[in-house]
Amino acid sequence: MSATLDAQAHAILKENDEGGYTIPTKGLYPYQWNWDSVFVAIGFATFDLNRAWLEIENLFEGQWDDGMVPHIIFRKNDPSYFPGPSVWQTKAEPFPTSGISQPPVAATAVRDLLEASSSADNAERARKIFPKLMAWHRWWLSYRDPQNTGTAAIVHPWESGRDNLPDWDEPISHVDTSNVPEYTRKDTTHVDPEMRPQKEDYDRYMAILCVGRDCGWDAAEVVAKTPFLVADPAITMILLRANRDLLVIAEKLGLNDQKAEIEAWIARQEKGMSFLWNDEIKAYVTVNLRTGVKGTGVSSASFLAPYAGVGEKDVIASMQAHFDRIAEKATYMVPSYDPEHPGFEHRRYWRGPIWAVVNYMIARGLTETGDHIRSEKVRADTAKIIEQSGFAEYFSPIDGTGAGGKAFSWTAAVWLAWATPTLEAKAA
Ligand code: DGY
């Protein structure tokens, strides 16, 4: 079974490879997506380290002069996706791109690639990409922390990568959609609309996009004018983790001049975590920076604390208590949102389903902090749902059925890099 699935995962990566960059899945997502590509690189690294590097190097070809790495790179025009380059209207070169970013997982993957081989070529590739990672992280800390809280804010739900999380419902409810021009969605022609965001959410996504476009995608102006500005615990913790990995890369490459800047980022972010703490529910949550309103639910991001290396004993204890409570309610871990929250929907995009890539990060943090029992539960559940439902985009935590796109690259990649039982067999 596992060997067959390993072969299928290889085939999916090959099939979605457009020659140096990989699309998430055919039809639904026909371009290069930022964090998808990084997870794909981790999958490639299990059998082709050169190809893994290429994926990340090509992603950074889309980096903007201000350091931002966009969430989509439109290397060609594909009418099967909306909103495409003619809607975003960025002036990016050499390729059109979207105007927002996505979770900064790349430095963590670059550290993994660097550590995968001691060859001079490998170190050289890490050395070349290092300043680009620095510029991206500096961009997050310069532009996306306007209140200097030590956290990272997003200006669009798509920037979080967790598009229609119930936590966005409150901040997005203030978005005026009266000026949104007529548009036709494409996602619901590829996938059952029950598994995708609702029309009223989409209207608001478009309204926020139009504000960014009217600002000419100037980073400071977008933050000043966007109707949606929310500090995100997932981005914050992923960035904090990525900064720790960036520091290790700098040490390994002898880039000592850069270390003080990264150390200052880490210290600022470690302090900032308290801003995201909701003492009522005892979890890290979103904060609407326009109104101060905090998220009311436990999302899977709450379980990234060990991955980010944050949380005193009491934080970790409440995270463990939430994990065990949710594990009683869900058949499979880890739902993207608390099954006991009224916003939970088990098959609708980020309102409840399991995402293998988030599970991978959660389990990695749990393993690193010695919580092998919960970590193995997350891995085994991920393997079970893939065995049951194939390489779907996401999965119901209640019945394990697959949802969204099929033959999905990042699900195949994290299967190969982490979930597949054949890794255990190899290690034994
Ligand atoms: C989409 O089109 O749904 C994407 O998630 C946006 O990045």
Tab-separated table of C-alpha atoms and ligand atoms in Angstrom:
chain	number	residue	atom	x	y	z
A	1	MET	CA	0.000	0.000	0.000
A	2	SER	CA	2.634	2.536	1.074
A	3	ALA	CA	4.927	1.690	-1.827
A	4	THR	CA	2.016	2.168	-4.248
A	5	LEU	CA	1.172	5.496	-2.668
A	6	ASP	CA	4.847	6.528	-2.780
A	7	ALA	CA	4.802	5.820	-6.513
A	8	GLN	CA	1.563	7.778	-6.931
A	9	ALA	CA	3.037	10.719	-5.035
A	10	HIS	CA	6.085	10.731	-7.311
A	11	ALA	CA	3.786	10.609	-10.332
A	12	ILE	CA	1.748	13.590	-9.068
A	13	LEU	CA	4.854	15.727	-8.593
A	14	LYS	CA	6.036	14.770	-12.074
A	15	GLU	CA	2.633	15.416	-13.614
A	16	ASN	CA	2.280	18.853	-11.980
A	17	ASP	CA	5.858	19.858	-12.841
A	18	GLU	CA	5.748	22.610	-15.441
A	19	GLY	CA	9.515	22.502	-15.950
A	20	GLY	CA	11.229	24.009	-12.921
A	21	TYR	CA	8.126	24.998	-11.036
A	22	THR	CA	5.166	22.947	-9.880
A	23	ILE	CA	1.498	23.842	-9.966
A	24	PRO	CA	-0.621	22.783	-6.966
A	25	THR	CA	-3.112	20.877	-9.159
A	26	LYS	CA	-4.391	21.039	-12.703
A	27	GLY	CA	-7.468	23.190	-13.406
A	28	LEU	CA	-8.100	24.704	-9.984
A	29	TYR	CA	-4.605	26.173	-9.449
A	30	PRO	CA	-2.662	26.377	-12.741
A	31	TYR	CA	0.174	28.700	-11.593
A	32	GLN	CA	3.067	28.667	-9.129
A	33	TRP	CA	1.833	29.272	-5.572
A	34	ASN	CA	4.275	30.421	-2.910
A	35	TRP	CA	3.984	28.079	0.069
A	36	ASP	CA	2.799	25.221	-2.133
A	37	SER	CA	6.125	25.369	-3.964
A	38	VAL	CA	8.119	25.309	-0.765
A	39	PHE	CA	6.366	22.179	0.503
A	40	VAL	CA	6.748	20.657	-2.946
A	41	ALA	CA	10.502	21.278	-2.655
A	42	ILE	CA	10.576	19.236	0.546
A	43	GLY	CA	8.931	16.391	-1.371
A	44	PHE	CA	11.362	16.673	-4.285
A	45	ALA	CA	14.260	16.643	-1.805
A	46	THR	CA	13.424	13.018	-0.962
A	47	PHE	CA	14.562	11.930	-4.426
A	48	ASP	CA	16.036	14.890	-6.351
A	49	LEU	CA	17.827	17.586	-4.352
A	50	ASN	CA	18.659	19.623	-7.446
A	51	ARG	CA	14.990	19.786	-8.441
A	52	ALA	CA	14.077	20.798	-4.899
A	53	TRP	CA	16.456	23.769	-5.048
A	54	LEU	CA	15.157	24.754	-8.462
A	55	GLU	CA	11.589	24.960	-7.159
A	56	ILE	CA	12.592	27.487	-4.499
A	57	GLU	CA	15.017	29.381	-6.735
A	58	ASN	CA	12.258	29.792	-9.314
A	59	LEU	CA	9.816	30.978	-6.656
A	60	PHE	CA	12.260	33.750	-5.746
A	61	GLU	CA	12.408	34.848	-9.377
A	62	GLY	CA	9.069	36.445	-8.575
A	63	GLN	CA	10.411	38.453	-5.613
A	64	TRP	CA	9.593	42.162	-5.686
A	65	ASP	CA	12.155	44.949	-5.250
A	66	ASP	CA	10.743	45.704	-1.785
A	67	GLY	CA	11.459	42.083	-0.707
A	68	MET	CA	7.925	40.691	-0.911
A	69	VAL	CA	7.587	37.206	-2.388
A	70	PRO	CA	4.146	37.062	-4.012
A	71	HIS	CA	1.587	34.384	-3.380
A	72	ILE	CA	1.099	33.549	-7.076
A	73	ILE	CA	3.520	33.812	-9.986
A	74	PHE	CA	1.701	33.945	-13.311
A	75	ARG	CA	4.297	32.579	-15.718
A	76	LYS	CA	1.682	32.257	-18.451
A	77	ASN	CA	-1.929	33.238	-18.837
A	78	ASP	CA	-4.383	30.482	-17.963
A	79	PRO	CA	-8.066	31.356	-18.278
A	80	SER	CA	-9.063	28.416	-16.046
A	81	TYR	CA	-8.172	30.525	-12.964
A	82	PHE	CA	-9.742	33.669	-11.554
A	83	PRO	CA	-8.474	36.221	-10.543
A	84	GLY	CA	-5.595	36.125	-13.031
A	85	PRO	CA	-2.869	38.664	-13.877
A	86	SER	CA	-5.203	41.094	-15.651
A	87	VAL	CA	-7.199	41.449	-12.436
A	88	TRP	CA	-4.254	41.886	-10.071
A	89	GLN	CA	-2.547	44.406	-12.365
A	90	THR	CA	0.773	44.408	-10.552
A	91	LYS	CA	3.756	45.727	-12.473
A	92	ALA	CA	5.926	42.815	-11.400
A	93	GLU	CA	8.836	41.654	-13.532
A	94	PRO	CA	9.968	39.348	-15.098
A	95	PHE	CA	6.544	37.712	-14.598
A	96	PRO	CA	3.187	39.123	-13.568
A	97	THR	CA	2.334	38.150	-9.997
A	98	SER	CA	-0.361	38.663	-7.421
A	99	GLY	CA	0.073	41.635	-5.054
A	100	ILE	CA	0.119	39.858	-1.686
A	101	SER	CA	2.363	37.288	-0.027
A	102	GLN	CA	1.888	33.935	1.723
A	103	PRO	CA	3.247	32.137	4.819
A	104	PRO	CA	7.070	32.434	4.826
A	105	VAL	CA	7.991	28.754	5.093
A	106	ALA	CA	10.922	28.993	2.654
A	107	ALA	CA	13.817	29.593	5.084
A	108	THR	CA	12.908	26.451	7.000
A	109	ALA	CA	12.958	24.413	3.789
A	110	VAL	CA	16.230	26.047	2.681
A	111	ARG	CA	17.816	24.988	5.962
A	112	ASP	CA	16.584	21.432	5.311
A	113	LEU	CA	18.039	21.469	1.801
A	114	LEU	CA	21.339	22.897	3.049
A	115	GLU	CA	21.586	20.147	5.652
A	116	ALA	CA	20.717	17.430	3.143
A	117	SER	CA	24.196	17.508	1.552
A	118	SER	CA	27.625	18.802	2.486
A	119	SER	CA	28.640	19.505	-1.111
A	120	ALA	CA	30.091	22.903	-2.036
A	121	ASP	CA	27.373	23.337	-4.651
A	122	ASN	CA	24.705	22.900	-2.005
A	123	ALA	CA	26.259	25.564	0.236
A	124	GLU	CA	26.628	27.884	-2.758
A	125	ARG	CA	22.930	27.608	-3.564
A	126	ALA	CA	22.008	28.409	0.041
A	127	ARG	CA	24.428	31.363	-0.007
A	128	LYS	CA	22.762	32.761	-3.138
A	129	ILE	CA	19.259	32.544	-1.765
A	130	PHE	CA	20.145	33.805	1.714
A	131	PRO	CA	19.948	37.570	0.936
A	132	LYS	CA	16.580	37.001	-0.739
A	133	LEU	CA	15.252	35.303	2.380
A	134	MET	CA	16.622	38.169	4.483
A	135	ALA	CA	14.862	40.697	2.251
A	136	TRP	CA	11.546	38.835	2.486
A	137	HIS	CA	11.685	38.505	6.261
A	138	ARG	CA	12.680	42.177	6.550
A	139	TRP	CA	9.651	43.032	4.415
A	140	TRP	CA	7.325	41.194	6.812
A	141	LEU	CA	8.822	42.928	9.821
A	142	SER	CA	8.966	46.378	8.192
A	143	TYR	CA	5.601	46.506	6.458
A	144	ARG	CA	3.380	43.992	8.185
A	145	ASP	CA	3.787	45.040	11.783
A	146	PRO	CA	2.416	48.580	11.595
A	147	GLN	CA	1.635	48.786	15.316
A	148	ASN	CA	5.025	47.376	16.293
A	149	THR	CA	3.511	44.505	18.250
A	150	GLY	CA	6.114	41.926	17.181
A	151	THR	CA	3.527	40.023	15.138
A	152	ALA	CA	2.860	39.685	11.406
A	153	ALA	CA	-0.354	41.007	9.885
A	154	ILE	CA	-2.087	40.091	6.660
A	155	VAL	CA	-3.956	42.446	4.346
A	156	HIS	CA	-6.071	39.785	2.640
A	157	PRO	CA	-7.395	36.379	3.807
A	158	TRP	CA	-5.572	34.816	0.818
A	159	GLU	CA	-2.292	36.065	2.264
A	160	SER	CA	-2.752	33.801	5.283
A	161	GLY	CA	-3.059	30.768	3.007
A	162	ARG	CA	-6.019	29.840	5.247
A	163	ASP	CA	-8.493	31.689	3.091
A	164	ASN	CA	-11.846	31.434	4.815
A	165	LEU	CA	-11.011	30.593	8.383
A	166	PRO	CA	-13.920	31.505	10.713
A	167	ASP	CA	-11.510	33.976	12.362
A	168	TRP	CA	-11.703	36.176	9.272
A	169	ASP	CA	-15.520	36.435	9.511
A	170	GLU	CA	-15.487	39.385	11.928
A	171	PRO	CA	-12.773	41.485	10.238
A	172	ILE	CA	-14.101	40.780	6.761
A	173	SER	CA	-17.645	41.727	7.771
A	174	HIS	CA	-16.525	45.398	7.721
A	175	VAL	CA	-15.466	45.241	4.064
A	176	ASP	CA	-17.631	47.294	1.720
A	177	THR	CA	-18.418	45.362	-1.463
A	178	SER	CA	-20.503	48.037	-3.187
A	179	ASN	CA	-17.761	48.893	-5.713
A	180	VAL	CA	-16.836	45.365	-6.729
A	181	PRO	CA	-17.164	45.022	-10.512
A	182	GLU	CA	-19.001	42.025	-12.011
A	183	TYR	CA	-16.835	38.914	-12.032
A	184	THR	CA	-17.130	35.190	-12.672
A	185	ARG	CA	-15.597	32.701	-10.312
A	186	LYS	CA	-13.763	29.723	-11.792
A	187	ASP	CA	-13.003	27.726	-8.645
A	188	THR	CA	-16.569	26.469	-8.313
A	189	THR	CA	-16.449	25.077	-11.849
A	190	HIS	CA	-13.577	22.795	-10.789
A	191	VAL	CA	-14.725	21.868	-7.289
A	192	ASP	CA	-18.036	21.309	-5.465
A	193	PRO	CA	-19.126	24.795	-4.221
A	194	GLU	CA	-19.920	23.244	-0.815
A	195	MET	CA	-16.168	22.811	-0.340
A	196	ARG	CA	-15.269	26.391	-1.331
A	197	PRO	CA	-15.784	29.861	0.187
A	198	GLN	CA	-19.283	31.331	-0.131
A	199	LYS	CA	-20.143	34.103	-2.615
A	200	GLU	CA	-20.311	36.809	0.064
A	201	ASP	CA	-16.750	35.924	1.129
A	202	TYR	CA	-15.598	36.031	-2.479
A	203	ASP	CA	-17.143	39.464	-2.995
A	204	ARG	CA	-15.130	40.699	-0.044
A	205	TYR	CA	-11.944	39.057	-1.311
A	206	MET	CA	-12.461	40.973	-4.549
A	207	ALA	CA	-13.210	44.246	-2.734
A	208	ILE	CA	-9.949	44.003	-0.754
A	209	LEU	CA	-8.033	43.136	-3.932
A	210	CYS	CA	-9.460	46.275	-5.597
A	211	VAL	CA	-8.206	48.458	-2.712
A	212	GLY	CA	-4.680	47.052	-3.105
A	213	ARG	CA	-4.835	47.609	-6.842
A	214	ASP	CA	-5.942	51.219	-6.316
A	215	CYS	CA	-2.875	51.681	-4.098
A	216	GLY	CA	-0.664	50.490	-6.994
A	217	TRP	CA	0.335	47.687	-4.590
A	218	ASP	CA	2.609	50.054	-2.674
A	219	ALA	CA	3.253	48.091	0.540
A	220	ALA	CA	2.904	50.983	2.988
A	221	GLU	CA	-0.145	52.446	1.256
A	222	VAL	CA	-1.892	49.064	1.140
A	223	VAL	CA	-1.427	48.627	4.894
A	224	ALA	CA	-2.694	52.163	5.511
A	225	LYS	CA	-5.803	51.751	3.363
A	226	THR	CA	-6.825	48.108	3.378
A	227	PRO	CA	-10.147	47.464	5.124
A	228	PHE	CA	-8.765	44.109	6.318
A	229	LEU	CA	-5.678	44.141	8.540
A	230	VAL	CA	-5.349	41.201	10.900
A	231	ALA	CA	-2.428	39.890	12.950
A	232	ASP	CA	-2.158	36.199	12.153
A	233	PRO	CA	-0.733	33.658	14.620
A	234	ALA	CA	0.144	31.182	11.843
A	235	ILE	CA	2.159	33.681	9.813
A	236	THR	CA	3.762	35.030	12.978
A	237	MET	CA	4.820	31.607	14.231
A	238	ILE	CA	5.917	30.384	10.798
A	239	LEU	CA	8.029	33.537	10.416
A	240	LEU	CA	9.495	33.139	13.886
A	241	ARG	CA	10.420	29.545	13.103
A	242	ALA	CA	11.826	30.640	9.747
A	243	ASN	CA	13.925	33.308	11.468
A	244	ARG	CA	15.402	30.683	13.797
A	245	ASP	CA	16.269	28.575	10.735
A	246	LEU	CA	17.682	31.606	8.933
A	247	LEU	CA	19.980	32.183	11.896
A	248	VAL	CA	21.229	28.596	11.673
A	249	ILE	CA	21.817	29.029	7.929
A	250	ALA	CA	23.819	32.220	8.615
A	251	GLU	CA	25.898	30.360	11.218
A	252	LYS	CA	26.549	27.396	8.932
A	253	LEU	CA	27.577	29.655	6.066
A	254	GLY	CA	29.682	31.952	8.261
A	255	LEU	CA	27.507	34.980	7.468
A	256	ASN	CA	28.157	36.464	10.862
A	257	ASP	CA	27.384	40.065	9.896
A	258	GLN	CA	23.752	39.141	9.392
A	259	LYS	CA	23.215	37.430	12.716
A	260	ALA	CA	22.485	40.462	14.892
A	261	GLU	CA	19.612	41.574	12.660
A	262	ILE	CA	18.013	38.117	12.723
A	263	GLU	CA	18.500	37.795	16.477
A	264	ALA	CA	16.718	41.121	16.954
A	265	TRP	CA	13.792	39.880	14.817
A	266	ILE	CA	13.546	36.717	16.916
A	267	ALA	CA	13.576	38.661	20.197
A	268	ARG	CA	10.923	41.082	18.910
A	269	GLN	CA	8.683	38.239	17.741
A	270	GLU	CA	9.087	36.204	20.925
A	271	LYS	CA	7.876	39.240	22.872
A	272	GLY	CA	5.042	39.783	20.388
A	273	MET	CA	3.413	36.416	20.967
A	274	SER	CA	1.599	37.684	24.072
A	275	PHE	CA	-0.328	40.109	21.821
A	276	LEU	CA	-1.939	37.074	20.150
A	277	TRP	CA	-2.882	35.296	23.356
A	278	ASN	CA	-6.601	35.001	24.115
A	279	ASP	CA	-6.819	34.326	27.818
A	280	GLU	CA	-10.510	33.460	27.652
A	281	ILE	CA	-10.002	30.470	25.431
A	282	LYS	CA	-6.337	29.974	26.335
A	283	ALA	CA	-4.959	29.873	22.805
A	284	TYR	CA	-3.053	31.999	20.284
A	285	VAL	CA	-5.610	33.692	18.026
A	286	THR	CA	-5.969	36.352	15.346
A	287	VAL	CA	-6.280	40.056	16.258
A	288	ASN	CA	-8.147	42.508	14.048
A	289	LEU	CA	-5.747	45.470	14.020
A	290	ARG	CA	-8.504	47.875	12.955
A	291	THR	CA	-10.802	47.105	15.888
A	292	GLY	CA	-8.710	45.165	18.413
A	293	VAL	CA	-11.201	42.277	18.256
A	294	LYS	CA	-9.596	38.900	18.910
A	295	GLY	CA	-10.445	35.588	17.269
A	296	THR	CA	-12.695	33.380	19.372
A	297	GLY	CA	-11.725	29.927	18.177
A	298	VAL	CA	-8.877	27.446	18.366
A	299	SER	CA	-7.507	27.002	14.865
A	300	SER	CA	-4.823	24.507	13.909
A	301	ALA	CA	-2.381	27.453	14.066
A	302	SER	CA	-2.643	27.302	17.863
A	303	PHE	CA	-0.716	24.019	17.686
A	304	LEU	CA	2.233	25.615	15.901
A	305	ALA	CA	3.628	26.954	19.199
A	306	PRO	CA	6.189	24.119	19.571
A	307	TYR	CA	7.173	24.530	15.881
A	308	ALA	CA	7.817	28.218	16.567
A	309	GLY	CA	9.607	27.443	19.831
A	310	VAL	CA	7.256	29.620	21.888
A	311	GLY	CA	5.130	29.187	24.969
A	312	GLU	CA	5.919	28.797	28.623
A	313	LYS	CA	4.774	25.661	30.415
A	314	ASP	CA	1.195	26.897	30.916
A	315	VAL	CA	0.807	27.765	27.203
A	316	ILE	CA	2.016	24.325	26.192
A	317	ALA	CA	-0.286	22.711	28.776
A	318	SER	CA	-3.353	24.526	27.410
A	319	MET	CA	-2.351	23.645	23.875
A	320	GLN	CA	-2.121	19.995	24.894
A	321	ALA	CA	-5.520	20.189	26.597
A	322	HIS	CA	-7.096	21.655	23.434
A	323	PHE	CA	-5.395	18.999	21.333
A	324	ASP	CA	-6.746	16.163	23.491
A	325	ARG	CA	-10.245	17.695	23.656
A	326	ILE	CA	-10.375	18.118	19.871
A	327	ALA	CA	-9.009	14.581	19.371
A	328	GLU	CA	-12.088	13.324	21.268
A	329	LYS	CA	-14.415	15.144	18.851
A	330	ALA	CA	-12.636	14.518	15.550
A	331	THR	CA	-11.944	11.136	14.043
A	332	TYR	CA	-8.725	12.447	12.514
A	333	MET	CA	-6.366	15.205	13.633
A	334	VAL	CA	-5.822	18.137	13.149
A	335	PRO	CA	-8.964	20.012	12.043
A	336	SER	CA	-8.173	23.494	10.766
A	337	TYR	CA	-10.797	24.826	13.157
A	338	ASP	CA	-12.272	23.725	16.456
A	339	PRO	CA	-15.124	21.229	15.839
A	340	GLU	CA	-16.915	22.634	18.905
A	341	HIS	CA	-17.000	26.184	17.482
A	342	PRO	CA	-20.176	27.301	15.645
A	343	GLY	CA	-18.055	28.355	12.622
A	344	PHE	CA	-16.822	24.778	12.048
A	345	GLU	CA	-17.721	23.057	8.745
A	346	HIS	CA	-15.979	19.743	8.184
A	347	ARG	CA	-15.641	19.914	4.392
A	348	ARG	CA	-15.554	23.639	3.575
A	349	TYR	CA	-12.033	24.820	2.768
A	350	TRP	CA	-10.349	26.284	5.889
A	351	ARG	CA	-13.398	26.102	8.154
A	352	GLY	CA	-12.622	22.641	9.495
A	353	PRO	CA	-10.824	20.314	7.066
A	354	ILE	CA	-7.382	18.843	7.681
A	355	TRP	CA	-4.449	20.058	5.599
A	356	ALA	CA	-1.504	17.682	5.396
A	357	VAL	CA	1.038	20.526	5.242
A	358	VAL	CA	-0.222	22.080	8.481
A	359	ASN	CA	-0.157	18.655	10.121
A	360	TYR	CA	3.451	18.285	8.979
A	361	MET	CA	4.476	21.544	10.683
A	362	ILE	CA	2.511	20.755	13.842
A	363	ALA	CA	4.014	17.269	14.109
A	364	ARG	CA	7.501	18.573	13.457
A	365	GLY	CA	7.212	20.961	16.397
A	366	LEU	CA	5.747	18.265	18.622
A	367	THR	CA	8.576	15.858	17.780
A	368	GLU	CA	11.218	18.510	18.382
A	369	THR	CA	9.797	19.232	21.827
A	370	GLY	CA	9.592	15.552	22.749
A	371	ASP	CA	5.815	15.098	22.438
A	372	HIS	CA	6.152	11.920	20.414
A	373	ILE	CA	2.701	10.538	21.232
A	374	ARG	CA	0.756	13.496	19.838
A	375	SER	CA	3.204	13.880	16.979
A	376	GLU	CA	2.771	10.253	15.940
A	377	LYS	CA	-1.024	10.574	16.197
A	378	VAL	CA	-0.858	13.488	13.726
A	379	ARG	CA	1.390	11.547	11.347
A	380	ALA	CA	-0.618	8.324	11.550
A	381	ASP	CA	-3.926	10.175	11.009
A	382	THR	CA	-2.457	11.974	8.001
A	383	ALA	CA	-1.297	8.655	6.555
A	384	LYS	CA	-4.730	7.084	7.177
A	385	ILE	CA	-6.711	9.776	5.407
A	386	ILE	CA	-4.354	9.719	2.423
A	387	GLU	CA	-4.579	5.916	2.297
A	388	GLN	CA	-8.366	6.187	2.436
A	389	SER	CA	-8.958	9.148	0.121
A	390	GLY	CA	-5.814	9.693	-1.967
A	391	PHE	CA	-3.841	12.890	-2.473
A	392	ALA	CA	-6.703	15.329	-2.015
A	393	GLU	CA	-6.205	19.029	-1.314
A	394	TYR	CA	-7.808	18.639	2.144
A	395	PHE	CA	-9.781	16.103	4.188
A	396	SER	CA	-12.754	15.956	6.489
A	397	PRO	CA	-11.613	15.412	10.093
A	398	ILE	CA	-14.927	13.647	10.738
A	399	ASP	CA	-15.028	10.975	8.034
A	400	GLY	CA	-11.635	11.326	6.314
A	401	THR	CA	-13.138	11.972	2.883
A	402	GLY	CA	-11.033	14.014	0.474
A	403	ALA	CA	-12.170	17.457	-0.670
A	404	GLY	CA	-11.098	20.305	-2.958
A	405	GLY	CA	-8.595	19.606	-5.736
A	406	LYS	CA	-7.341	16.109	-6.509
A	407	ALA	CA	-3.800	14.871	-7.312
A	408	PHE	CA	-2.545	17.693	-5.148
A	409	SER	CA	1.182	18.459	-5.155
A	410	TRP	CA	1.741	19.477	-1.554
A	411	THR	CA	-0.202	16.509	-0.184
A	412	ALA	CA	1.984	14.220	-2.322
A	413	ALA	CA	5.119	16.069	-1.174
A	414	VAL	CA	4.488	15.832	2.557
A	415	TRP	CA	3.464	12.208	2.152
A	416	LEU	CA	6.941	11.502	0.734
A	417	ALA	CA	8.808	13.722	3.185
A	418	TRP	CA	7.021	12.743	6.370
A	419	ALA	CA	3.709	10.834	6.394
A	420	THR	CA	4.571	7.684	4.445
A	421	PRO	CA	5.137	4.600	6.631
A	422	THR	CA	7.991	3.555	4.305
A	423	LEU	CA	10.165	6.220	5.976
A	424	GLU	CA	9.777	4.400	9.259
A	425	ALA	CA	10.666	1.116	7.589
A	426	LYS	CA	13.777	2.732	6.059
A	427	ALA	CA	14.797	4.196	9.421
A	428	ALA	CA	14.377	0.858	11.256
B	1	DGY	C1	-7.763	30.590	-4.338
B	1	DGY	O1	-7.861	31.038	-5.469
B	1	DGY	O2	-8.666	30.044	-3.723
B	1	DGY	C2	-6.475	30.659	-3.677
B	1	DGY	O3	-6.491	30.025	-2.447
B	1	DGY	C3	-6.022	32.058	-3.528
B	1	DGY	O4	-4.666	31.950	-3.239
